[in-house]
């Protein structure tokens, strides 16, 4: 994948009222590759900087604006009719406004370029429901879990190859597509499945409808959103499942990503996030519009520290 920053585009929105699990081993996949080209094209780029005596949180409050990096994956964070929207965006509108930051801006990038873009100061946080994985925790800091999720498969209508989970794909001759940087790409590597990398969920669905791939693996919430919003596409989505690697279930959770030096901002964010995830009614009032249910509500015993440790 080409993680160059020429694909970024800025979308500015003013925040209004909000709208309505443990991986054992992972590879960083495209993060290392993307980081190798971070230095290219940064001259003249606008970045978030602070004086030595001013924290990022104070700087954002003074500016009244936070810039989030997003990858266009519905229903987490995406553009619709020119509007920046999605479940993570709704959470950010709620949380950052409570922190005294009233405007959200977005920078769109390939998923695999999000953490490199964050560390290069292209944006202030990553808004993508990104999986909390040990390798990623070495590069950036994650909020406490915001979403639990499972994997599903998008296949040709009728599911002619009778695919049900990642192992069934490994046992077949099915041509697999996965999204660059997504956890399903790691599953494919762990299971020895050759996969075609795509940049976006739409590209994955197009690979199925065009016959370039037999199956597209991604989070169930994303694939169901895509299918529901493309009712005429000759595809279907399997039941969601928890992938297994070497007999171990890979329970996944995602969160917002921060630079490692922005601890004050992260702590303030987590404090506001806890008020939401501890209240199912409040949580669903913010993310329910995007297809999220109590099944996606994080397990209160599942912590980012555990996930970063691979436990």
GROMACS .gro file of C-alpha atoms in nm:
model
  311
    1UNK     CA    1   0.000   0.000   0.000
    2UNK     CA    2   0.103   0.355  -0.059
    3UNK     CA    3   0.054   0.546   0.265
    4UNK     CA    4   0.158   0.879   0.112
    5UNK     CA    5  -0.008   1.180   0.256
    6UNK     CA    6  -0.134   1.311  -0.076
    7UNK     CA    7  -0.456   1.119  -0.006
    8UNK     CA    8  -0.542   1.332   0.297
    9UNK     CA    9  -0.824   1.577   0.276
   10UNK     CA   10  -0.963   1.800   0.546
   11UNK     CA   11  -1.326   1.817   0.649
   12UNK     CA   12  -1.425   2.074   0.913
   13UNK     CA   13  -1.741   2.041   1.119
   14UNK     CA   14  -1.869   2.221   1.422
   15UNK     CA   15  -1.969   1.992   1.705
   16UNK     CA   16  -2.334   1.982   1.792
   17UNK     CA   17  -2.542   1.751   2.009
   18UNK     CA   18  -2.433   1.389   1.994
   19UNK     CA   19  -2.620   1.148   1.773
   20UNK     CA   20  -2.780   0.850   1.812
   21UNK     CA   21  -1.161  -0.863   2.309
   22UNK     CA   22  -0.785  -1.016   2.397
   23UNK     CA   23  -0.538  -1.068   2.114
   24UNK     CA   24  -0.246  -1.297   2.189
   25UNK     CA   25  -0.003  -1.206   1.914
   26UNK     CA   26  -0.012  -0.972   1.621
   27UNK     CA   27   0.202  -0.821   1.354
   28UNK     CA   28   0.217  -0.451   1.300
   29UNK     CA   29   0.160  -0.514   0.927
   30UNK     CA   30   0.175  -0.193   0.730
   31UNK     CA   31   0.255   0.036   1.022
   32UNK     CA   32   0.630  -0.019   0.995
   33UNK     CA   33   0.623   0.016   0.618
   34UNK     CA   34   0.417   0.332   0.641
   35UNK     CA   35   0.650   0.479   0.900
   36UNK     CA   36   0.944   0.447   0.662
   37UNK     CA   37   0.796   0.708   0.431
   38UNK     CA   38   0.664   0.949   0.690
   39UNK     CA   39   0.939   1.196   0.619
   40UNK     CA   40   0.828   1.235   0.259
   41UNK     CA   41   0.619   1.540   0.185
   42UNK     CA   42   0.594   1.680   0.536
   43UNK     CA   43   0.743   2.018   0.447
   44UNK     CA   44   0.479   2.286   0.465
   45UNK     CA   45   0.225   2.057   0.637
   46UNK     CA   46   0.017   2.199   0.919
   47UNK     CA   47   0.069   2.010   1.244
   48UNK     CA   48  -0.036   2.039   1.604
   49UNK     CA   49   0.250   2.186   1.805
   50UNK     CA   50   0.264   2.322   2.154
   51UNK     CA   51   0.504   2.543   2.346
   52UNK     CA   52   0.722   2.358   2.594
   53UNK     CA   53   0.506   2.485   2.881
   54UNK     CA   54   0.172   2.422   2.708
   55UNK     CA   55   0.017   2.075   2.696
   56UNK     CA   56  -0.172   1.945   2.394
   57UNK     CA   57  -0.495   1.956   2.595
   58UNK     CA   58  -0.442   2.324   2.681
   59UNK     CA   59  -0.349   2.401   2.321
   60UNK     CA   60  -0.662   2.233   2.187
   61UNK     CA   61  -0.878   2.416   2.437
   62UNK     CA   62  -0.722   2.746   2.337
   63UNK     CA   63  -0.781   2.671   1.968
   64UNK     CA   64  -1.126   2.524   2.031
   65UNK     CA   65  -1.053   2.260   1.765
   66UNK     CA   66  -0.935   1.900   1.755
   67UNK     CA   67  -0.828   1.728   1.433
   68UNK     CA   68  -0.901   1.357   1.405
   69UNK     CA   69  -0.751   1.117   1.155
   70UNK     CA   70  -1.002   0.876   1.001
   71UNK     CA   71  -0.996   0.607   0.732
   72UNK     CA   72  -1.347   0.628   0.590
   73UNK     CA   73  -1.464   0.300   0.744
   74UNK     CA   74  -1.837   0.309   0.814
   75UNK     CA   75  -1.990   0.304   1.063
   76UNK     CA   76  -1.689   0.409   1.274
   77UNK     CA   77  -1.577   0.732   1.103
   78UNK     CA   78  -1.655   0.835   0.747
   79UNK     CA   79  -1.795   1.107   0.525
   80UNK     CA   80  -2.156   1.103   0.412
   81UNK     CA   81  -2.291   1.377   0.185
   82UNK     CA   82  -1.988   1.585   0.275
   83UNK     CA   83  -2.047   1.542   0.649
   84UNK     CA   84  -1.797   1.385   0.887
   85UNK     CA   85  -1.994   1.124   1.079
   86UNK     CA   86  -1.985   0.782   1.243
   87UNK     CA   87  -1.988   0.624   1.587
   88UNK     CA   88  -1.637   0.732   1.685
   89UNK     CA   89  -1.701   1.083   1.556
   90UNK     CA   90  -2.019   1.097   1.768
   91UNK     CA   91  -1.819   0.988   2.073
   92UNK     CA   92  -1.559   1.254   2.001
   93UNK     CA   93  -1.817   1.527   1.963
   94UNK     CA   94  -1.954   1.435   2.303
   95UNK     CA   95  -1.624   1.388   2.483
   96UNK     CA   96  -1.420   1.673   2.338
   97UNK     CA   97  -1.703   1.920   2.382
   98UNK     CA   98  -1.711   1.819   2.750
   99UNK     CA   99  -1.338   1.898   2.760
  100UNK     CA  100  -1.398   2.249   2.624
  101UNK     CA  101  -1.308   2.175   2.261
  102UNK     CA  102  -1.605   2.268   2.044
  103UNK     CA  103  -1.497   2.193   1.685
  104UNK     CA  104  -1.384   1.873   1.515
  105UNK     CA  105  -1.185   1.857   1.193
  106UNK     CA  106  -1.099   1.540   1.003
  107UNK     CA  107  -0.805   1.422   0.793
  108UNK     CA  108  -0.880   1.122   0.572
  109UNK     CA  109  -0.603   0.862   0.523
  110UNK     CA  110  -0.553   0.496   0.442
  111UNK     CA  111  -0.600   0.288   0.757
  112UNK     CA  112  -0.237   0.180   0.759
  113UNK     CA  113  -0.120   0.543   0.754
  114UNK     CA  114  -0.317   0.656   1.060
  115UNK     CA  115  -0.063   0.591   1.336
  116UNK     CA  116   0.229   0.721   1.125
  117UNK     CA  117   0.020   1.030   1.048
  118UNK     CA  118  -0.054   1.078   1.416
  119UNK     CA  119   0.310   1.056   1.520
  120UNK     CA  120   0.399   1.298   1.238
  121UNK     CA  121   0.150   1.551   1.382
  122UNK     CA  122  -0.087   1.536   1.085
  123UNK     CA  123  -0.373   1.520   1.336
  124UNK     CA  124  -0.429   1.514   1.711
  125UNK     CA  125  -0.595   1.172   1.759
  126UNK     CA  126  -0.704   0.877   1.546
  127UNK     CA  127  -1.080   0.825   1.516
  128UNK     CA  128  -1.124   0.480   1.362
  129UNK     CA  129  -1.228   0.226   1.625
  130UNK     CA  130  -0.877   0.085   1.584
  131UNK     CA  131  -0.792  -0.251   1.740
  132UNK     CA  132  -0.583  -0.226   2.054
  133UNK     CA  133  -0.287  -0.452   1.972
  134UNK     CA  134   0.052  -0.492   2.142
  135UNK     CA  135   0.250  -0.380   1.835
  136UNK     CA  136   0.038  -0.068   1.799
  137UNK     CA  137   0.075   0.011   2.169
  138UNK     CA  138   0.451   0.033   2.109
  139UNK     CA  139   0.391   0.316   1.863
  140UNK     CA  140   0.106   0.513   2.022
  141UNK     CA  141  -0.123   0.532   2.326
  142UNK     CA  142  -0.480   0.400   2.323
  143UNK     CA  143  -0.787   0.507   2.515
  144UNK     CA  144  -0.971   0.251   2.721
  145UNK     CA  145  -1.188   0.028   2.498
  146UNK     CA  146  -1.477   0.199   2.322
  147UNK     CA  147  -1.611  -0.094   2.119
  148UNK     CA  148  -1.604  -0.472   2.129
  149UNK     CA  149  -1.626  -0.639   1.792
  150UNK     CA  150  -1.622  -0.964   1.600
  151UNK     CA  151  -1.528  -1.058   1.243
  152UNK     CA  152  -1.759  -1.152   0.957
  153UNK     CA  153  -1.720  -1.248   0.591
  154UNK     CA  154  -1.874  -1.081   0.288
  155UNK     CA  155  -1.934  -1.335   0.012
  156UNK     CA  156  -2.120  -1.374  -0.314
  157UNK     CA  157  -2.496  -1.397  -0.271
  158UNK     CA  158  -2.586  -1.754  -0.174
  159UNK     CA  159  -2.241  -1.815  -0.023
  160UNK     CA  160  -2.151  -2.076  -0.289
  161UNK     CA  161  -1.829  -2.181  -0.113
  162UNK     CA  162  -2.008  -2.222   0.224
  163UNK     CA  163  -1.760  -2.003   0.411
  164UNK     CA  164  -1.829  -1.942   0.779
  165UNK     CA  165  -1.506  -1.825   0.949
  166UNK     CA  166  -1.138  -1.766   0.887
  167UNK     CA  167  -1.050  -2.135   0.924
  168UNK     CA  168  -1.304  -2.228   0.657
  169UNK     CA  169  -1.131  -1.978   0.427
  170UNK     CA  170  -0.793  -2.134   0.507
  171UNK     CA  171  -0.933  -2.480   0.428
  172UNK     CA  172  -1.073  -2.370   0.092
  173UNK     CA  173  -0.940  -2.231  -0.234
  174UNK     CA  174  -1.124  -1.905  -0.175
  175UNK     CA  175  -0.952  -1.585  -0.281
  176UNK     CA  176  -0.950  -1.360   0.024
  177UNK     CA  177  -0.953  -0.980   0.038
  178UNK     CA  178  -0.867  -0.791   0.358
  179UNK     CA  179  -0.825  -0.423   0.437
  180UNK     CA  180  -0.471  -0.291   0.465
  181UNK     CA  181  -0.375  -0.251   0.830
  182UNK     CA  182  -0.692  -0.416   0.965
  183UNK     CA  183  -0.675  -0.701   1.213
  184UNK     CA  184  -0.823  -0.945   0.959
  185UNK     CA  185  -0.504  -0.903   0.754
  186UNK     CA  186  -0.313  -1.025   1.060
  187UNK     CA  187  -0.549  -1.322   1.095
  188UNK     CA  188  -0.478  -1.415   0.733
  189UNK     CA  189  -0.102  -1.408   0.790
  190UNK     CA  190  -0.132  -1.611   1.111
  191UNK     CA  191  -0.340  -1.875   0.932
  192UNK     CA  192  -0.117  -1.884   0.624
  193UNK     CA  193  -0.384  -1.741   0.392
  194UNK     CA  194  -0.270  -1.531   0.098
  195UNK     CA  195  -0.487  -1.221   0.076
  196UNK     CA  196  -0.537  -0.928  -0.156
  197UNK     CA  197  -0.506  -0.597   0.028
  198UNK     CA  198  -0.769  -0.328  -0.034
  199UNK     CA  199  -0.767   0.030   0.089
  200UNK     CA  200  -1.132   0.069   0.191
  201UNK     CA  201  -1.441  -0.141   0.274
  202UNK     CA  202  -1.597  -0.029  -0.053
  203UNK     CA  203  -1.294  -0.165  -0.240
  204UNK     CA  204  -1.346  -0.498  -0.063
  205UNK     CA  205  -1.710  -0.518  -0.168
  206UNK     CA  206  -1.614  -0.422  -0.523
  207UNK     CA  207  -1.363  -0.708  -0.527
  208UNK     CA  208  -1.647  -0.949  -0.449
  209UNK     CA  209  -1.899  -0.809  -0.697
  210UNK     CA  210  -1.638  -0.793  -0.976
  211UNK     CA  211  -1.523  -1.151  -0.914
  212UNK     CA  212  -1.168  -1.053  -0.819
  213UNK     CA  213  -1.213  -1.213  -0.476
  214UNK     CA  214  -1.443  -1.476  -0.326
  215UNK     CA  215  -1.454  -1.342   0.029
  216UNK     CA  216  -1.384  -1.016   0.212
  217UNK     CA  217  -1.309  -1.031   0.586
  218UNK     CA  218  -1.370  -0.732   0.814
  219UNK     CA  219  -1.552  -0.650   1.138
  220UNK     CA  220  -1.912  -0.764   1.134
  221UNK     CA  221  -2.045  -0.418   1.220
  222UNK     CA  222  -1.867  -0.268   0.916
  223UNK     CA  223  -1.974  -0.538   0.670
  224UNK     CA  224  -2.337  -0.529   0.783
  225UNK     CA  225  -2.342  -0.150   0.749
  226UNK     CA  226  -2.199  -0.181   0.397
  227UNK     CA  227  -2.451  -0.448   0.297
  228UNK     CA  228  -2.747  -0.259   0.442
  229UNK     CA  229  -2.647   0.053   0.250
  230UNK     CA  230  -2.601  -0.138  -0.077
  231UNK     CA  231  -2.920  -0.347  -0.091
  232UNK     CA  232  -2.889  -0.416  -0.465
  233UNK     CA  233  -2.536  -0.558  -0.445
  234UNK     CA  234  -2.528  -0.936  -0.507
  235UNK     CA  235  -2.353  -1.009  -0.178
  236UNK     CA  236  -2.432  -1.133   0.170
  237UNK     CA  237  -2.262  -1.122   0.508
  238UNK     CA  238  -2.209  -1.428   0.723
  239UNK     CA  239  -2.287  -1.449   1.092
  240UNK     CA  240  -2.021  -1.275   1.300
  241UNK     CA  241  -1.763  -1.490   1.478
  242UNK     CA  242  -1.462  -1.466   1.706
  243UNK     CA  243  -1.157  -1.569   1.505
  244UNK     CA  244  -0.933  -1.841   1.648
  245UNK     CA  245  -0.556  -1.861   1.603
  246UNK     CA  246  -0.383  -2.179   1.723
  247UNK     CA  247  -0.703  -2.268   1.906
  248UNK     CA  248  -0.713  -1.939   2.097
  249UNK     CA  249  -1.011  -1.702   2.053
  250UNK     CA  250  -0.908  -1.354   1.946
  251UNK     CA  251  -1.145  -1.125   2.134
  252UNK     CA  252  -1.110  -0.773   1.993
  253UNK     CA  253  -1.166  -0.421   2.120
  254UNK     CA  254  -1.098  -0.081   1.967
  255UNK     CA  255  -1.030   0.268   2.094
  256UNK     CA  256  -0.910   0.617   2.010
  257UNK     CA  257  -0.536   0.660   1.949
  258UNK     CA  258  -0.316   0.934   2.098
  259UNK     CA  259   0.049   1.027   2.078
  260UNK     CA  260   0.243   0.873   2.365
  261UNK     CA  261   0.344   1.215   2.495
  262UNK     CA  262  -0.015   1.340   2.526
  263UNK     CA  263  -0.086   1.172   2.860
  264UNK     CA  264  -0.285   1.463   3.005
  265UNK     CA  265  -0.515   1.463   2.702
  266UNK     CA  266  -0.551   1.084   2.715
  267UNK     CA  267  -0.633   1.082   3.086
  268UNK     CA  268  -0.892   1.357   3.046
  269UNK     CA  269  -1.046   1.168   2.752
  270UNK     CA  270  -1.063   0.841   2.946
  271UNK     CA  271  -1.234   1.013   3.237
  272UNK     CA  272  -1.513   1.136   3.009
  273UNK     CA  273  -1.528   0.805   2.819
  274UNK     CA  274  -1.588   0.613   3.143
  275UNK     CA  275  -1.898   0.822   3.209
  276UNK     CA  276  -2.037   0.697   2.878
  277UNK     CA  277  -1.932   0.330   2.875
  278UNK     CA  278  -2.054   0.284   3.233
  279UNK     CA  279  -2.403   0.393   3.128
  280UNK     CA  280  -2.552   0.166   2.856
  281UNK     CA  281  -2.839   0.406   2.790
  282UNK     CA  282  -2.599   0.698   2.739
  283UNK     CA  283  -2.368   0.484   2.524
  284UNK     CA  284  -2.650   0.376   2.292
  285UNK     CA  285  -2.787   0.729   2.268
  286UNK     CA  286  -2.455   0.827   2.108
  287UNK     CA  287  -2.361   0.526   1.892
  288UNK     CA  288  -2.692   0.339   1.848
  289UNK     CA  289  -2.779   0.530   1.532
  290UNK     CA  290  -2.483   0.367   1.362
  291UNK     CA  291  -2.591   0.009   1.427
  292UNK     CA  292  -2.411  -0.045   1.758
  293UNK     CA  293  -2.585  -0.237   2.034
  294UNK     CA  294  -2.506  -0.344   2.390
  295UNK     CA  295  -2.308  -0.632   2.235
  296UNK     CA  296  -2.047  -0.373   2.130
  297UNK     CA  297  -2.041  -0.212   2.476
  298UNK     CA  298  -1.692  -0.278   2.622
  299UNK     CA  299  -1.652  -0.535   2.896
  300UNK     CA  300  -1.566  -0.327   3.207
  301UNK     CA  301  -1.306  -0.588   3.307
  302UNK     CA  302  -1.124  -0.556   2.973
  303UNK     CA  303  -0.855  -0.289   2.996
  304UNK     CA  304  -0.619  -0.132   2.748
  305UNK     CA  305  -0.325  -0.233   2.969
  306UNK     CA  306  -0.425  -0.599   2.932
  307UNK     CA  307  -0.475  -0.568   2.557
  308UNK     CA  308  -0.141  -0.393   2.510
  309UNK     CA  309   0.023  -0.672   2.709
  310UNK     CA  310  -0.136  -0.932   2.480
  311UNK     CA  311  -0.327  -1.093   2.766
   0.00000   0.00000   0.00000
